[in-house]
C-alpha positions in Angstrom: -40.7 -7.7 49.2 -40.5 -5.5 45.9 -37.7 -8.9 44.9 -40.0 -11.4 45.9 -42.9 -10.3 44.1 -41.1 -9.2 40.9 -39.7 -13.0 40.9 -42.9 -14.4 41.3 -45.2 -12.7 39.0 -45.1 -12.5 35.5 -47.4 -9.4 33.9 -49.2 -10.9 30.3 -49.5 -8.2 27.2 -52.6 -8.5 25.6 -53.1 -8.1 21.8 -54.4 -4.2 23.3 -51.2 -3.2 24.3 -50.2 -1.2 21.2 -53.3 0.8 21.2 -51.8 2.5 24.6 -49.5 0.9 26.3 -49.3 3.3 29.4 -52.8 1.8 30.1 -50.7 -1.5 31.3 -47.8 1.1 32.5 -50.1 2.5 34.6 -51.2 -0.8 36.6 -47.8 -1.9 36.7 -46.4 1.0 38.1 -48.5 0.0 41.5 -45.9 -2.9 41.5 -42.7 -1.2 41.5 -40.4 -0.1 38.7 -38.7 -3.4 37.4 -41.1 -6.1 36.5 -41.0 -9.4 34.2 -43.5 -9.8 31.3 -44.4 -12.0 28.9 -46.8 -12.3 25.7 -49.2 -15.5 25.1 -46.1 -17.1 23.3 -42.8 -16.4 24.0 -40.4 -16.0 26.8 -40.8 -14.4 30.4 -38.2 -11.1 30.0 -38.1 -8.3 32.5 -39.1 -4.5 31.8 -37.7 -1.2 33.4 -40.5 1.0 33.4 -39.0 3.4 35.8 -37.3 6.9 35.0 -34.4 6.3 37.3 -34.0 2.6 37.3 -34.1 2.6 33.6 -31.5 5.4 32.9 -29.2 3.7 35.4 -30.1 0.0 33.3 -28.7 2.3 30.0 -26.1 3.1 31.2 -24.8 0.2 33.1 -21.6 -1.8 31.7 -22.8 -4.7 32.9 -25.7 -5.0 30.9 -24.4 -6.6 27.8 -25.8 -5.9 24.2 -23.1 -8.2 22.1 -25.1 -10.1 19.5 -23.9 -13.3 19.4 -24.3 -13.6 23.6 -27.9 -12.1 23.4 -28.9 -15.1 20.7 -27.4 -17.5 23.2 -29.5 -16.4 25.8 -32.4 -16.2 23.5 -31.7 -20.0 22.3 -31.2 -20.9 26.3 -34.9 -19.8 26.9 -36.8 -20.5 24.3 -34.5 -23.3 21.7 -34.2 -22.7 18.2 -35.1 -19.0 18.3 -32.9 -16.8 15.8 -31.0 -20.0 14.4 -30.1 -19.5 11.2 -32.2 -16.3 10.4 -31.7 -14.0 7.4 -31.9 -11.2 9.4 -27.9 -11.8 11.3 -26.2 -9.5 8.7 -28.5 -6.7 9.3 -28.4 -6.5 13.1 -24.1 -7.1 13.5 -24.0 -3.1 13.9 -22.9 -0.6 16.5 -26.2 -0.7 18.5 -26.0 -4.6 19.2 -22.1 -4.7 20.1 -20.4 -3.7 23.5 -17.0 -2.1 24.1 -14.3 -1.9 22.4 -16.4 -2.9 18.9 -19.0 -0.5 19.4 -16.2 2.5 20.5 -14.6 1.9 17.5 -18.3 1.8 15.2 -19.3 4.4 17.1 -15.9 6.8 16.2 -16.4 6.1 12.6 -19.9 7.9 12.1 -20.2 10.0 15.4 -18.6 12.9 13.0 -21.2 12.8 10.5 -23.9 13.7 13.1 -22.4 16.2 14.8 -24.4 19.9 15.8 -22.5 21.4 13.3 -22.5 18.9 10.2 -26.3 18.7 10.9 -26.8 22.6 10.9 -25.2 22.3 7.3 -28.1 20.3 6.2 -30.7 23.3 7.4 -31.2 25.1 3.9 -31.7 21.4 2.4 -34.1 20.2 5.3 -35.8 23.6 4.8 -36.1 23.1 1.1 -37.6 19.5 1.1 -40.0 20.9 4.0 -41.4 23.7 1.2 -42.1 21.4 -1.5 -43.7 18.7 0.7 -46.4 21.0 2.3 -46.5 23.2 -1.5 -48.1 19.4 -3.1 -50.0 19.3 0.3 -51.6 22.5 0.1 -53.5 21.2 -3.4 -55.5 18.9 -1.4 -58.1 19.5 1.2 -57.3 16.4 3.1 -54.2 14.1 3.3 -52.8 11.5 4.9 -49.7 13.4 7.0 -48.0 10.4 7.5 -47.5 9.8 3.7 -47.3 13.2 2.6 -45.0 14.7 5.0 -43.7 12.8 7.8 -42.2 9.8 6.1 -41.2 11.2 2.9 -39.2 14.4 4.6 -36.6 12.1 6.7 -36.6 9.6 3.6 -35.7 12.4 1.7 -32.7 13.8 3.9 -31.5 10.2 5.3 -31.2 8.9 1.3 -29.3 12.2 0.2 -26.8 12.0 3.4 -26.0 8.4 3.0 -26.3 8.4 -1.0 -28.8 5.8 -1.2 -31.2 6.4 -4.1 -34.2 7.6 -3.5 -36.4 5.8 -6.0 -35.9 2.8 -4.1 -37.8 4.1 -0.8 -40.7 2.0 -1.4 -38.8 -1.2 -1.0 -36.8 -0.1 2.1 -39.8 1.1 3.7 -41.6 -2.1 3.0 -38.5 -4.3 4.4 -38.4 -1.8 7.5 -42.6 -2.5 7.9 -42.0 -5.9 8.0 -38.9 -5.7 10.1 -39.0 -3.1 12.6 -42.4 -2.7 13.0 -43.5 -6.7 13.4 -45.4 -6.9 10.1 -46.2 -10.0 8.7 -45.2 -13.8 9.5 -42.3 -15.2 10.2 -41.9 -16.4 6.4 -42.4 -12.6 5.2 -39.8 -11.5 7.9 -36.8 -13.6 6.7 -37.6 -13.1 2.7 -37.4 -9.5 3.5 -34.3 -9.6 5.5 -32.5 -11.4 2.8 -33.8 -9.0 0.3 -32.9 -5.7 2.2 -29.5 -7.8 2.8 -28.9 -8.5 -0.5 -29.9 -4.9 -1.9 -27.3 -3.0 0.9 -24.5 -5.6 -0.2 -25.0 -4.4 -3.8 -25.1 -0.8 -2.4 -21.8 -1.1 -0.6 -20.5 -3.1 -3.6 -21.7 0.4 -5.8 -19.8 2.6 -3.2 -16.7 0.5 -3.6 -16.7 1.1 -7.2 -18.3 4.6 -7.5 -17.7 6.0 -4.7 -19.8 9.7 -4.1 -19.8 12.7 -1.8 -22.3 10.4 0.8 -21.8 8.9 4.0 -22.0 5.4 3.0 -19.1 6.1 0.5 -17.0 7.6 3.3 -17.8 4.7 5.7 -16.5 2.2 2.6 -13.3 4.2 2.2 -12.8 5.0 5.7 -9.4 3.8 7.1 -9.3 5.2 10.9 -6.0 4.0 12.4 -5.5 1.1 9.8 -9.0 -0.5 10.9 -11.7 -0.8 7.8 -14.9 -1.5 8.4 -15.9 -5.5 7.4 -18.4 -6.4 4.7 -20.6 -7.4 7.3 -20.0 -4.6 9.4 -21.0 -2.1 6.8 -23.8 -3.9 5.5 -25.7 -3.6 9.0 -24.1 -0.2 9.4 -26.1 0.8 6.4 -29.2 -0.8 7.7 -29.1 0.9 10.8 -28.6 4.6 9.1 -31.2 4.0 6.7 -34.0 2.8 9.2 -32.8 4.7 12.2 -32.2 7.6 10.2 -36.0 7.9 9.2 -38.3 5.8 11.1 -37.5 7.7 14.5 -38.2 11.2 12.9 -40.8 9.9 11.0 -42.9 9.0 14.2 -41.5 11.6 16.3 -43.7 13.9 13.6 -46.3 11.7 13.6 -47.0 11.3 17.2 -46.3 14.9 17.7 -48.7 16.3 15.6 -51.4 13.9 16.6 -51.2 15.0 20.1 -50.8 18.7 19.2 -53.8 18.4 17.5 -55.5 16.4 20.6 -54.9 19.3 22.7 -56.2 22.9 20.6 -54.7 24.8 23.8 -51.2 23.4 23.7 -51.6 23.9 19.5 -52.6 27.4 19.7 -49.8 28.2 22.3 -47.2 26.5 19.6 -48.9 28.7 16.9 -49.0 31.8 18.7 -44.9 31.5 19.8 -43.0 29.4 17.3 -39.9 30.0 19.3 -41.5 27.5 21.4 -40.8 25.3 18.9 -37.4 23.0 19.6 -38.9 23.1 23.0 -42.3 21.9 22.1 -40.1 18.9 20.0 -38.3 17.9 23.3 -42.4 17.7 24.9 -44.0 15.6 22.0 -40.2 12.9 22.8 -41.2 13.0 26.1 -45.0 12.8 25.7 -45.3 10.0 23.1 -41.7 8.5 22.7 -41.2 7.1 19.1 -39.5 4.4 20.1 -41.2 2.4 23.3 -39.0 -0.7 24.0 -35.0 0.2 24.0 -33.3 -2.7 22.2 -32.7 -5.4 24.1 -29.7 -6.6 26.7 -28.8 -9.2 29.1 -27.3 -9.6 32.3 -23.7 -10.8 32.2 -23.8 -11.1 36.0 -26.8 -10.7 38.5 -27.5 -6.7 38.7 -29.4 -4.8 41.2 -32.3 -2.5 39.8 -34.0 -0.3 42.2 -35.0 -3.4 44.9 -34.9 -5.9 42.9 -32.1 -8.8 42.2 -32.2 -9.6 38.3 -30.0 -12.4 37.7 -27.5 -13.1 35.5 -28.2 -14.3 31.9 -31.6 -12.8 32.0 -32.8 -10.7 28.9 -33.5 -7.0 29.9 -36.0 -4.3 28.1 -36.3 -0.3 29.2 -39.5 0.5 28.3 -38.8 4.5 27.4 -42.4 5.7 26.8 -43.4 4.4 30.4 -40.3 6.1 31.9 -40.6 9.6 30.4 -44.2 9.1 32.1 -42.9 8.3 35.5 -44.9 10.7 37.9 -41.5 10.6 40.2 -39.8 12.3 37.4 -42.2 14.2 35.6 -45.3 16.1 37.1 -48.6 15.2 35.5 -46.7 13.0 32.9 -49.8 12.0 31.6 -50.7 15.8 29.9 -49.2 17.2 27.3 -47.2 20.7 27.8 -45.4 22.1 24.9 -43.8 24.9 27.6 -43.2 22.0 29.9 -39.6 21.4 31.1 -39.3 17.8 29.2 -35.6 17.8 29.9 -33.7 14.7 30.5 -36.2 12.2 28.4 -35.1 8.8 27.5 -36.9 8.6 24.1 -33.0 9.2 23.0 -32.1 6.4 25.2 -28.8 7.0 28.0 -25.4 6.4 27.6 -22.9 4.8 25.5 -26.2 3.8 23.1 -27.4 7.1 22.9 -29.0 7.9 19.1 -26.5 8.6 17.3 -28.7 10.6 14.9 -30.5 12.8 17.6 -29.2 15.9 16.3 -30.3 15.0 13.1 -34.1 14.2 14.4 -34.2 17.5 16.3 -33.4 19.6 13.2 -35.7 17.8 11.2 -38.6 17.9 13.9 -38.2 21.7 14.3 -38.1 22.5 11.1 -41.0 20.6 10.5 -43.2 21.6 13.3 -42.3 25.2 12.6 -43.1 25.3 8.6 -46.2 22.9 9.4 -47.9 25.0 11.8 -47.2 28.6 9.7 -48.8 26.9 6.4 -51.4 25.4 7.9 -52.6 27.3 11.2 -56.0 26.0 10.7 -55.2 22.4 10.4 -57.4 19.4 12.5 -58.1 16.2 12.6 -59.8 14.1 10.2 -62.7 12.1 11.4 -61.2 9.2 10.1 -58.3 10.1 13.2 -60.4 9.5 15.8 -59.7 6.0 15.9 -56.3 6.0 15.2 -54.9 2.5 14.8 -50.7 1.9 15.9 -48.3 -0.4 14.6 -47.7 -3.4 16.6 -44.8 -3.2 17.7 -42.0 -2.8 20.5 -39.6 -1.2 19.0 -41.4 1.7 17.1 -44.4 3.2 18.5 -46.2 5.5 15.8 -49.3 5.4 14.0 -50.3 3.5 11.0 -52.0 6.8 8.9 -52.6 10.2 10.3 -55.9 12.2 8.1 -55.8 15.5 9.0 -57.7 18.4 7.4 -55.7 21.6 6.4 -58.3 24.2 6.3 -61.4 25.2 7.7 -63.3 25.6 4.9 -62.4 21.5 4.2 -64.3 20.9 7.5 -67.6 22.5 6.6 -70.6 20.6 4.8 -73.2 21.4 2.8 -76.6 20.2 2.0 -79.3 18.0 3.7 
């Protein structure tokens, strides 16, 4: 029954989806765990929203990410999507390849993220951290987003791949317009071709000059006699530089939003910062900065939970709506920073696991814990209680955060 109806029914997302999506995770939950969806325009694709179903989808072999065969399928549904588009040099990396291509991407920067390389980057992590909440602590109010969560991973991802950091604005316009679905379709490809054209001259700089950075080491790397390809380092870049910020950026983001939603759960955290790194593993679980896994396709018909998906069919995981799967989770729904949030996707499963989790989790804890001792007093702004999201898939964090850092900012005066 659970095939027939999953085969038959296709689940619409409203324009409202981004504003909370586990509204429409919620009703389709009373369906089953594998579903197909489809916006206004577009294609019909099916979405794993359960825990198990979607760990075992992760993890599956035959559930092909290799570029050039998901564009096919893409083209087969819905013709002249992707053709041509700037953005194919960008996306040619580790995270859109299969095996062997993405063992052999994947061996060539698994040894920068490592525990122990990351715990080298502490005292520099901890630095940035000081001098971000020292300019914060002149003002009353601030935008956290902008004053501390996005320019703290900036910081650390520019210095470990050597990318300069004067040029943040840029990259974090391109990966607006990019990752987070800003803008028209025009806007999208200019800014593909820029960010394109600006990591080629970065790589080309490397070459040349090469520094004590990651991107350097992945230009002079010769593993076995392989080298990476022009292509290949140009989207390898691209994938550092965004994944390597916009994760943690939102992981802070949404974190501290829902800390500061729930005063018990943020007086607990204040009370026993040792609860920290656990309280990090809660806000991935809780609100997952990244919603929709990347996308993959069914090289032969695959069995998910009851239902039959057949081949060629283009597959999403949505992670946020599995980490909030009641058969998983108790009370998913409520936020507990002494919760066991163990085994959450928001990493994703498998071969395709983040790369740069270690990295995230340092960050995040070091963040939470500096955050929380500087500012033990800190709320909402009113201008929070309406928070808007971005629209997007992919990313799931907030557009701007206001929060108020004192108490004394919160009182008013006069008639």
């Amino acid at each position: 029954m659970g095939e027939i109806e999953a085969q038959d029914q296709v689940e619409m997302l409203g324009a409202d989806f981004f504003e909370d999506p586990h509204v429409y995770y919620r009703r389709w939950r009373e369906r089953g765990p594998v579903l197909r969806v489809q916006f206004q325009r577009g294609v019909s694709q099916w979405l794993v929203i359960g825990y198990a179903e979607g760990r075992a989808v992760l993890a599956d072999p035959r559930m092909h990410k290799n570029l050039a065969e998901v564009i096919e399928v893409f083209r087969q549904k819905d013709p002249g999507a992707l053709m041509d588009s700037p953005a194919l040099p960008l996306v040619a990396h580790m995270l859109n390849t299969d095996p062997p291509d993405h063992t052999r991407l994947r061996k060539m920067v698994n040894k920068a993220f490592t525990g122990r390389r990351v715990a080298a980057l502490r005292p520099r992590i901890e630095e940035v951290t000081a001098a971000l909440l020292d300019r914060m602590a002149e003002h009353d109010e601030v935008d956290l987003l902008e004053s501390f969560a996005v320019p703290l991973p900036v910081t650390v991802i520019c210095e470990l791949l050597g990318v300069p950091f004067s040029d943040r604005e840029s990259f974090q316009h391109w990966t607006k317009v990019l990752v987070g679905a800003v803008g028209d379709l025009e806007e999208r490809n200019r800014c593909s071709a820029e960010m394109a054209q600006y990591l080629a001259a970065l790589v080309q700089t490397k070459r040349t000059d090469p520094g004590d950075d990651l991107l350097s080491g992945l230009v002079q790397i010769r593993d076995g006699g392989d080298q990476l390809t022009e292509n290949e380092l140009i989207s390898m870049a691209f994938l550092l530089l965004i994944a390597g910020h916009e994760t943690t950026v939102n992981l802070i983001g949404n974190g501290t939003y829902a800390l500061l939603r729930n005063e018990s759960q943020f007086q607990e955290l204040r009370a026993d910062p040792s609860g920290v790194p656990a309280a990090v593993e809660e806000f991935l679980r809780f609100d997952s900065p990244v919603d929709w896994a990347t996308v993959r396709y069914t090289a032969e018909p695959v069995q998910v939970g009851d239902v039959e998906i057949p081949a060629g069919e283009l597959v999403y995981v949505a992670l946020s709506a599995a980490n909030h799967d009641p058969a998983r989770y108790h009370d998913p729904d409520r936020l507990n920073v002494t919760g066991d949030a163990g085994g959450h996707l928001a990493f994703g499963h498998g071969i395709h696991f983040c790369v740069g989790a270690p990295l995230a989790r340092v960050e995040a804890e070091i963040a939470f814990t500096a955050l929380l001792q500087r500012f033990p007093d800190l709320t909402l702004a009113p201008d929070a209680t309406t928070p808007t999201w971005q629209h997007s898939l992919l990313i799931r964090g907030l557009t701007a955060l206001p929060v108020r850092l004192r108490k004394e900012a919160a009182v008013t005066t006069g008639e």
